Amino acid sequence: EVQLVESGGGLVQPGGSLRLSCAASGVTFSDFWMSWVRQAPGKGLEWVANIKHDGTEKNYVDSVKGRFTISRDNSKNSLYLQMNSLSADDTAMYFCAREQSSGCFDSWGQGTLVTVSS
Amino acid sequence: QSALTQPASVSGSPGQSITISCTGTYSAIGAYNFVSWYQQHPGKAPKLMIYEVSNRPSGVSNRFSGSKSGNTASLTISGLRAEDEADYYCFSYASYMLFGSGTKVTVL
């Protein structure tokens, strides 16, 4: 059974940085594209970024381009999201999710909460 | 980026059928079959319910079905049950990676 466990969330001041991690188990991690999806409190889901299985291709939603960097370490079965220049608009629960070739997310972590506030 | 529009809320009585629509542009919905649907209970992670417009993952009840017509995808829940009360989101994996606005399903 696939298990995804996020960590690294917390309280950070505006303009600050945070690095999220997602540890995968029960899956051949290097076979799959992976995504980060976020959800602001009381709001809907927003896709944030994804990365190809070998790390050679990355895509981002416009609102985080230039501030967030997605990466992965297949030797550690881990996905990362480096978040810089954070603002209150980035406050959200951040989920990592496995992508299937059919363009869907079939496995999700439980999320890690990022709060940007002074 | 374009938007995927869903009704804010849909309700039904136990045993009834309800349908949630997801309307977008041709490039988001009409041109491709990469539409999926997710169920999310409060405080929980989303769960995949339908992929590629109408396919159900293993373990998902056959009371859930999906379809598409033109630029609108739909999720139908038949034989509504109390446990179906949740938020539902469509998603398009096409020109844009885009979630719908979300629909709150209430079982009366």
PDB file of C-alpha atoms in Angstrom:
ATOM      1  CA  GLU A   1       0.000   0.000   0.000  1.00  0.00           C
ATOM      2  CA  VAL A   2       1.272   3.415  -0.946  1.00  0.00           C
ATOM      3  CA  GLN A   3       1.975   5.742   1.933  1.00  0.00           C
ATOM      4  CA  LEU A   4       2.871   9.416   1.577  1.00  0.00           C
ATOM      5  CA  VAL A   5       3.835  11.399   4.664  1.00  0.00           C
ATOM      6  CA  GLU A   6       4.419  15.135   4.512  1.00  0.00           C
ATOM      7  CA  SER A   7       6.458  17.143   7.002  1.00  0.00           C
ATOM      8  CA  GLY A   8       8.112  20.511   7.364  1.00  0.00           C
ATOM      9  CA  GLY A   9       5.091  22.761   7.765  1.00  0.00           C
ATOM     10  CA  GLY A  10       4.814  25.394  10.450  1.00  0.00           C
ATOM     11  CA  LEU A  11       4.516  29.073  11.229  1.00  0.00           C
ATOM     12  CA  VAL A  12       6.725  31.395   9.191  1.00  0.00           C
ATOM     13  CA  GLN A  13       6.868  35.169   8.867  1.00  0.00           C
ATOM     14  CA  PRO A  14       6.003  36.944   5.613  1.00  0.00           C
ATOM     15  CA  GLY A  15       9.016  36.936   3.340  1.00  0.00           C
ATOM     16  CA  GLY A  16      10.385  33.826   4.979  1.00  0.00           C
ATOM     17  CA  SER A  17      11.193  30.392   3.627  1.00  0.00           C
ATOM     18  CA  LEU A  18      10.172  26.837   4.372  1.00  0.00           C
ATOM     19  CA  ARG A  19      11.034  23.436   2.939  1.00  0.00           C
ATOM     20  CA  LEU A  20       8.390  20.743   2.816  1.00  0.00           C
ATOM     21  CA  SER A  21       9.164  17.059   2.494  1.00  0.00           C
ATOM     22  CA  CYS A  22       7.091  14.082   1.433  1.00  0.00           C
ATOM     23  CA  ALA A  23       8.329  10.586   2.251  1.00  0.00           C
ATOM     24  CA  ALA A  24       6.970   7.753   0.134  1.00  0.00           C
ATOM     25  CA  SER A  25       6.786   4.080   0.990  1.00  0.00           C
ATOM     26  CA  GLY A  26       5.133   1.007  -0.483  1.00  0.00           C
ATOM     27  CA  VAL A  27       5.742   2.237  -4.011  1.00  0.00           C
ATOM     28  CA  THR A  28       8.502   2.373  -6.603  1.00  0.00           C
ATOM     29  CA  PHE A  29       8.801   6.117  -6.154  1.00  0.00           C
ATOM     30  CA  SER A  30      11.035   6.672  -9.176  1.00  0.00           C
ATOM     31  CA  ASP A  31       8.331   5.376 -11.566  1.00  0.00           C
ATOM     32  CA  PHE A  32       5.922   8.252 -10.993  1.00  0.00           C
ATOM     33  CA  TRP A  33       5.403  11.945 -11.523  1.00  0.00           C
ATOM     34  CA  MET A  34       4.631  13.637  -8.205  1.00  0.00           C
ATOM     35  CA  SER A  35       2.681  16.772  -7.359  1.00  0.00           C
ATOM     36  CA  TRP A  36       2.092  19.244  -4.565  1.00  0.00           C
ATOM     37  CA  VAL A  37      -1.478  20.413  -4.062  1.00  0.00           C
ATOM     38  CA  ARG A  38      -2.537  23.002  -1.499  1.00  0.00           C
ATOM     39  CA  GLN A  39      -5.740  24.072   0.184  1.00  0.00           C
ATOM     40  CA  ALA A  40      -6.134  27.394   1.944  1.00  0.00           C
ATOM     41  CA  PRO A  41      -8.322  27.319   5.066  1.00  0.00           C
ATOM     42  CA  GLY A  42     -11.957  26.951   4.053  1.00  0.00           C
ATOM     43  CA  LYS A  43     -11.075  27.069   0.347  1.00  0.00           C
ATOM     44  CA  GLY A  44     -10.772  24.652  -2.542  1.00  0.00           C
ATOM     45  CA  LEU A  45      -7.890  22.598  -3.859  1.00  0.00           C
ATOM     46  CA  GLU A  46      -5.140  24.235  -5.912  1.00  0.00           C
ATOM     47  CA  TRP A  47      -2.491  22.341  -7.850  1.00  0.00           C
ATOM     48  CA  VAL A  48       0.908  23.897  -7.089  1.00  0.00           C
ATOM     49  CA  ALA A  49       3.665  22.027  -8.904  1.00  0.00           C
ATOM     50  CA  ASN A  50       4.713  18.686 -10.324  1.00  0.00           C
ATOM     51  CA  ILE A  51       7.921  16.899 -11.245  1.00  0.00           C
ATOM     52  CA  LYS A  52       8.733  14.113 -13.656  1.00  0.00           C
ATOM     53  CA  HIS A  53       9.905  10.761 -12.279  1.00  0.00           C
ATOM     54  CA  ASP A  54      13.542  11.537 -13.091  1.00  0.00           C
ATOM     55  CA  GLY A  55      13.382  15.183 -12.035  1.00  0.00           C
ATOM     56  CA  THR A  56      14.098  16.519 -15.518  1.00  0.00           C
ATOM     57  CA  GLU A  57      10.774  18.294 -15.991  1.00  0.00           C
ATOM     58  CA  LYS A  58       8.985  20.572 -13.556  1.00  0.00           C
ATOM     59  CA  ASN A  59       5.824  22.638 -13.832  1.00  0.00           C
ATOM     60  CA  TYR A  60       4.355  25.312 -11.561  1.00  0.00           C
ATOM     61  CA  VAL A  61       1.159  27.283 -11.146  1.00  0.00           C
ATOM     62  CA  ASP A  62       1.763  30.900 -12.117  1.00  0.00           C
ATOM     63  CA  SER A  63       1.320  32.225  -8.575  1.00  0.00           C
ATOM     64  CA  VAL A  64       4.392  30.373  -7.253  1.00  0.00           C
ATOM     65  CA  LYS A  65       6.732  30.568 -10.247  1.00  0.00           C
ATOM     66  CA  GLY A  66      10.072  32.016  -9.231  1.00  0.00           C
ATOM     67  CA  ARG A  67       9.359  31.497  -5.521  1.00  0.00           C
ATOM     68  CA  PHE A  68       8.797  27.754  -5.120  1.00  0.00           C
ATOM     69  CA  THR A  69      11.043  24.937  -6.285  1.00  0.00           C
ATOM     70  CA  ILE A  70       9.961  21.316  -6.488  1.00  0.00           C
ATOM     71  CA  SER A  71      12.594  18.591  -6.326  1.00  0.00           C
ATOM     72  CA  ARG A  72      12.966  14.929  -5.527  1.00  0.00           C
ATOM     73  CA  ASP A  73      15.543  12.430  -4.336  1.00  0.00           C
ATOM     74  CA  ASN A  74      14.623   9.015  -5.691  1.00  0.00           C
ATOM     75  CA  SER A  75      17.355   7.368  -3.615  1.00  0.00           C
ATOM     76  CA  LYS A  76      15.500   8.545  -0.514  1.00  0.00           C
ATOM     77  CA  ASN A  77      11.971   8.091  -1.915  1.00  0.00           C
ATOM     78  CA  SER A  78      11.361  11.728  -1.105  1.00  0.00           C
ATOM     79  CA  LEU A  79       9.706  14.749  -2.671  1.00  0.00           C
ATOM     80  CA  TYR A  80      10.427  18.327  -1.638  1.00  0.00           C
ATOM     81  CA  LEU A  81       9.004  21.810  -2.004  1.00  0.00           C
ATOM     82  CA  GLN A  82      11.270  24.744  -1.268  1.00  0.00           C
ATOM     83  CA  MET A  83       9.121  27.800  -0.646  1.00  0.00           C
ATOM     84  CA  ASN A  84      10.676  31.280  -0.602  1.00  0.00           C
ATOM     85  CA  SER A  85       9.276  34.804  -0.317  1.00  0.00           C
ATOM     86  CA  LEU A  86       6.202  33.473   1.424  1.00  0.00           C
ATOM     87  CA  SER A  87       3.114  35.620   1.841  1.00  0.00           C
ATOM     88  CA  ALA A  88      -0.190  35.245   3.662  1.00  0.00           C
ATOM     89  CA  ASP A  89      -1.692  33.938   0.409  1.00  0.00           C
ATOM     90  CA  ASP A  90       0.521  30.857   0.729  1.00  0.00           C
ATOM     91  CA  THR A  91      -1.109  29.849   4.019  1.00  0.00           C
ATOM     92  CA  ALA A  92      -2.584  26.430   3.343  1.00  0.00           C
ATOM     93  CA  MET A  93      -2.483  22.717   3.953  1.00  0.00           C
ATOM     94  CA  TYR A  94       0.024  21.262   1.509  1.00  0.00           C
ATOM     95  CA  PHE A  95      -0.548  17.740   0.191  1.00  0.00           C
ATOM     96  CA  CYS A  96       1.792  15.627  -1.856  1.00  0.00           C
ATOM     97  CA  ALA A  97       0.140  13.322  -4.355  1.00  0.00           C
ATOM     98  CA  ARG A  98       1.173  10.611  -6.780  1.00  0.00           C
ATOM     99  CA  GLU A  99       0.218  11.120 -10.402  1.00  0.00           C
ATOM    100  CA  GLN A 100      -0.885   8.363 -12.715  1.00  0.00           C
ATOM    101  CA  SER A 101      -0.376   8.430 -16.472  1.00  0.00           C
ATOM    102  CA  SER A 102      -4.132   8.946 -16.768  1.00  0.00           C
ATOM    103  CA  GLY A 103      -3.664  12.420 -15.335  1.00  0.00           C
ATOM    104  CA  CYS A 104      -5.132  11.779 -11.914  1.00  0.00           C
ATOM    105  CA  PHE A 105      -3.856  11.705  -8.340  1.00  0.00           C
ATOM    106  CA  ASP A 106      -4.436   8.250  -6.929  1.00  0.00           C
ATOM    107  CA  SER A 107      -2.557   8.534  -3.640  1.00  0.00           C
ATOM    108  CA  TRP A 108      -2.374  11.457  -1.242  1.00  0.00           C
ATOM    109  CA  GLY A 109      -0.598  12.271   1.975  1.00  0.00           C
ATOM    110  CA  GLN A 110      -2.430  13.702   4.964  1.00  0.00           C
ATOM    111  CA  GLY A 111      -0.923  17.118   4.452  1.00  0.00           C
ATOM    112  CA  THR A 112       1.291  19.554   6.340  1.00  0.00           C
ATOM    113  CA  LEU A 113       0.043  22.970   7.398  1.00  0.00           C
ATOM    114  CA  VAL A 114       1.918  26.119   6.440  1.00  0.00           C
ATOM    115  CA  THR A 115       0.915  29.340   8.153  1.00  0.00           C
ATOM    116  CA  VAL A 116       2.433  32.626   7.023  1.00  0.00           C
ATOM    117  CA  SER A 117       1.869  35.301   9.630  1.00  0.00           C
ATOM    118  CA  SER A 118       3.736  37.901  11.631  1.00  0.00           C
TER     119      SER A 118
ATOM    120  CA  GLN B   1      -5.641  30.374 -16.709  1.00  0.00           C
ATOM    121  CA  SER B   2      -9.184  29.203 -17.322  1.00  0.00           C
ATOM    122  CA  ALA B   3     -11.527  28.110 -14.555  1.00  0.00           C
ATOM    123  CA  LEU B   4     -13.531  24.957 -13.930  1.00  0.00           C
ATOM    124  CA  THR B   5     -16.932  25.938 -12.590  1.00  0.00           C
ATOM    125  CA  GLN B   6     -18.925  23.703 -10.253  1.00  0.00           C
ATOM    126  CA  PRO B   7     -22.145  24.450  -8.372  1.00  0.00           C
ATOM    127  CA  ALA B   8     -21.345  25.562  -4.834  1.00  0.00           C
ATOM    128  CA  SER B   9     -23.763  23.068  -3.333  1.00  0.00           C
ATOM    129  CA  VAL B  10     -25.972  20.146  -4.265  1.00  0.00           C
ATOM    130  CA  SER B  11     -28.289  18.280  -1.949  1.00  0.00           C
ATOM    131  CA  GLY B  12     -30.448  15.193  -2.036  1.00  0.00           C
ATOM    132  CA  SER B  13     -32.306  12.752   0.165  1.00  0.00           C
ATOM    133  CA  PRO B  14     -30.998   9.281   0.954  1.00  0.00           C
ATOM    134  CA  GLY B  15     -31.526   6.962  -1.978  1.00  0.00           C
ATOM    135  CA  GLN B  16     -31.836   9.725  -4.527  1.00  0.00           C
ATOM    136  CA  SER B  17     -29.396  10.488  -7.343  1.00  0.00           C
ATOM    137  CA  ILE B  18     -27.552  13.759  -7.715  1.00  0.00           C
ATOM    138  CA  THR B  19     -25.301  15.121 -10.449  1.00  0.00           C
ATOM    139  CA  ILE B  20     -22.436  17.585 -10.061  1.00  0.00           C
ATOM    140  CA  SER B  21     -21.330  19.476 -13.139  1.00  0.00           C
ATOM    141  CA  CYS B  22     -17.866  20.785 -13.967  1.00  0.00           C
ATOM    142  CA  THR B  23     -17.813  23.299 -16.803  1.00  0.00           C
ATOM    143  CA  GLY B  24     -14.685  24.572 -18.479  1.00  0.00           C
ATOM    144  CA  THR B  25     -13.241  25.508 -21.820  1.00  0.00           C
ATOM    145  CA  TYR B  26     -12.609  23.239 -24.768  1.00  0.00           C
ATOM    146  CA  SER B  27      -8.893  23.109 -23.929  1.00  0.00           C
ATOM    147  CA  ALA B  28      -9.605  22.157 -20.316  1.00  0.00           C
ATOM    148  CA  ILE B  29     -12.448  19.662 -20.706  1.00  0.00           C
ATOM    149  CA  GLY B  30     -13.635  19.189 -24.252  1.00  0.00           C
ATOM    150  CA  ALA B  31     -10.387  18.298 -25.957  1.00  0.00           C
ATOM    151  CA  TYR B  32      -9.146  15.640 -23.573  1.00  0.00           C
ATOM    152  CA  ASN B  33     -10.415  12.824 -21.388  1.00  0.00           C
ATOM    153  CA  PHE B  34      -8.087  13.613 -18.489  1.00  0.00           C
ATOM    154  CA  VAL B  35     -10.862  14.604 -16.107  1.00  0.00           C
ATOM    155  CA  SER B  36     -10.909  13.161 -12.615  1.00  0.00           C
ATOM    156  CA  TRP B  37     -13.102  13.613  -9.550  1.00  0.00           C
ATOM    157  CA  TYR B  38     -12.172  13.725  -5.860  1.00  0.00           C
ATOM    158  CA  GLN B  39     -14.147  13.360  -2.655  1.00  0.00           C
ATOM    159  CA  GLN B  40     -12.951  15.183   0.448  1.00  0.00           C
ATOM    160  CA  HIS B  41     -14.376  14.818   3.916  1.00  0.00           C
ATOM    161  CA  PRO B  42     -13.632  17.574   6.456  1.00  0.00           C
ATOM    162  CA  GLY B  43     -10.080  17.427   7.742  1.00  0.00           C
ATOM    163  CA  LYS B  44      -9.153  14.587   5.401  1.00  0.00           C
ATOM    164  CA  ALA B  45      -7.094  14.208   2.268  1.00  0.00           C
ATOM    165  CA  PRO B  46      -8.914  14.050  -1.057  1.00  0.00           C
ATOM    166  CA  LYS B  47      -9.808  10.626  -2.439  1.00  0.00           C
ATOM    167  CA  LEU B  48      -9.867   9.720  -6.124  1.00  0.00           C
ATOM    168  CA  MET B  49     -13.361   8.669  -7.196  1.00  0.00           C
ATOM    169  CA  ILE B  50     -13.296   8.834 -11.018  1.00  0.00           C
ATOM    170  CA  TYR B  51     -10.455   9.123 -13.542  1.00  0.00           C
ATOM    171  CA  GLU B  52     -10.363   9.612 -17.305  1.00  0.00           C
ATOM    172  CA  VAL B  53     -13.922  10.970 -17.246  1.00  0.00           C
ATOM    173  CA  SER B  54     -15.713   7.743 -16.378  1.00  0.00           C
ATOM    174  CA  ASN B  55     -13.380   5.134 -14.900  1.00  0.00           C
ATOM    175  CA  ARG B  56     -13.688   4.032 -11.283  1.00  0.00           C
ATOM    176  CA  PRO B  57     -10.617   3.021  -9.282  1.00  0.00           C
ATOM    177  CA  SER B  58     -10.707  -0.301  -7.539  1.00  0.00           C
ATOM    178  CA  GLY B  59     -12.629  -0.031  -4.281  1.00  0.00           C
ATOM    179  CA  VAL B  60     -14.836   2.893  -5.261  1.00  0.00           C
ATOM    180  CA  SER B  61     -18.538   2.144  -5.148  1.00  0.00           C
ATOM    181  CA  ASN B  62     -20.350   1.715  -8.468  1.00  0.00           C
ATOM    182  CA  ARG B  63     -22.832   4.278  -7.174  1.00  0.00           C
ATOM    183  CA  PHE B  64     -20.336   6.838  -8.458  1.00  0.00           C
ATOM    184  CA  SER B  65     -20.206   7.431 -12.199  1.00  0.00           C
ATOM    185  CA  GLY B  66     -18.725  10.042 -14.490  1.00  0.00           C
ATOM    186  CA  SER B  67     -19.472  11.376 -17.941  1.00  0.00           C
ATOM    187  CA  LYS B  68     -18.667  14.240 -20.277  1.00  0.00           C
ATOM    188  CA  SER B  69     -20.552  16.220 -22.876  1.00  0.00           C
ATOM    189  CA  GLY B  70     -18.789  18.963 -24.748  1.00  0.00           C
ATOM    190  CA  ASN B  71     -17.008  21.202 -22.272  1.00  0.00           C
ATOM    191  CA  THR B  72     -18.862  19.885 -19.233  1.00  0.00           C
ATOM    192  CA  ALA B  73     -17.933  16.861 -17.147  1.00  0.00           C
ATOM    193  CA  SER B  74     -20.344  15.396 -14.621  1.00  0.00           C
ATOM    194  CA  LEU B  75     -20.236  13.206 -11.552  1.00  0.00           C
ATOM    195  CA  THR B  76     -23.382  11.320 -10.613  1.00  0.00           C
ATOM    196  CA  ILE B  77     -23.950   9.733  -7.227  1.00  0.00           C
ATOM    197  CA  SER B  78     -26.765   7.189  -7.214  1.00  0.00           C
ATOM    198  CA  GLY B  79     -28.484   5.803  -4.132  1.00  0.00           C
ATOM    199  CA  LEU B  80     -27.251   8.688  -2.021  1.00  0.00           C
ATOM    200  CA  ARG B  81     -26.003   7.746   1.444  1.00  0.00           C
ATOM    201  CA  ALA B  82     -25.125   9.757   4.529  1.00  0.00           C
ATOM    202  CA  GLU B  83     -21.425   8.987   4.064  1.00  0.00           C
ATOM    203  CA  ASP B  84     -21.476  10.658   0.637  1.00  0.00           C
ATOM    204  CA  GLU B  85     -21.815  14.026   2.354  1.00  0.00           C
ATOM    205  CA  ALA B  86     -18.518  15.716   1.489  1.00  0.00           C
ATOM    206  CA  ASP B  87     -16.872  18.189  -0.834  1.00  0.00           C
ATOM    207  CA  TYR B  88     -16.284  17.092  -4.425  1.00  0.00           C
ATOM    208  CA  TYR B  89     -13.761  18.500  -6.875  1.00  0.00           C
ATOM    209  CA  CYS B  90     -13.207  17.913 -10.555  1.00  0.00           C
ATOM    210  CA  PHE B  91      -9.713  18.162 -11.992  1.00  0.00           C
ATOM    211  CA  SER B  92      -8.414  18.701 -15.509  1.00  0.00           C
ATOM    212  CA  TYR B  93      -4.965  17.446 -16.513  1.00  0.00           C
ATOM    213  CA  ALA B  94      -4.776  19.235 -19.835  1.00  0.00           C
ATOM    214  CA  SER B  95      -3.435  22.549 -20.996  1.00  0.00           C
ATOM    215  CA  TYR B  96      -3.617  23.615 -17.398  1.00  0.00           C
ATOM    216  CA  MET B  97      -3.534  21.572 -14.224  1.00  0.00           C
ATOM    217  CA  LEU B  98      -6.755  22.841 -12.756  1.00  0.00           C
ATOM    218  CA  PHE B  99      -9.163  21.917  -9.992  1.00  0.00           C
ATOM    219  CA  GLY B 100     -12.787  22.879 -10.103  1.00  0.00           C
ATOM    220  CA  SER B 101     -14.250  25.321  -7.607  1.00  0.00           C
ATOM    221  CA  GLY B 102     -15.689  22.509  -5.499  1.00  0.00           C
ATOM    222  CA  THR B 103     -19.196  21.359  -4.610  1.00  0.00           C
ATOM    223  CA  LYS B 104     -20.530  20.672  -1.147  1.00  0.00           C
ATOM    224  CA  VAL B 105     -22.880  17.699  -1.197  1.00  0.00           C
ATOM    225  CA  THR B 106     -25.449  17.595   1.575  1.00  0.00           C
ATOM    226  CA  VAL B 107     -27.543  14.539   2.336  1.00  0.00           C
ATOM    227  CA  LEU B 108     -30.858  15.757   3.704  1.00  0.00           C
TER     228      LEU B 108
END
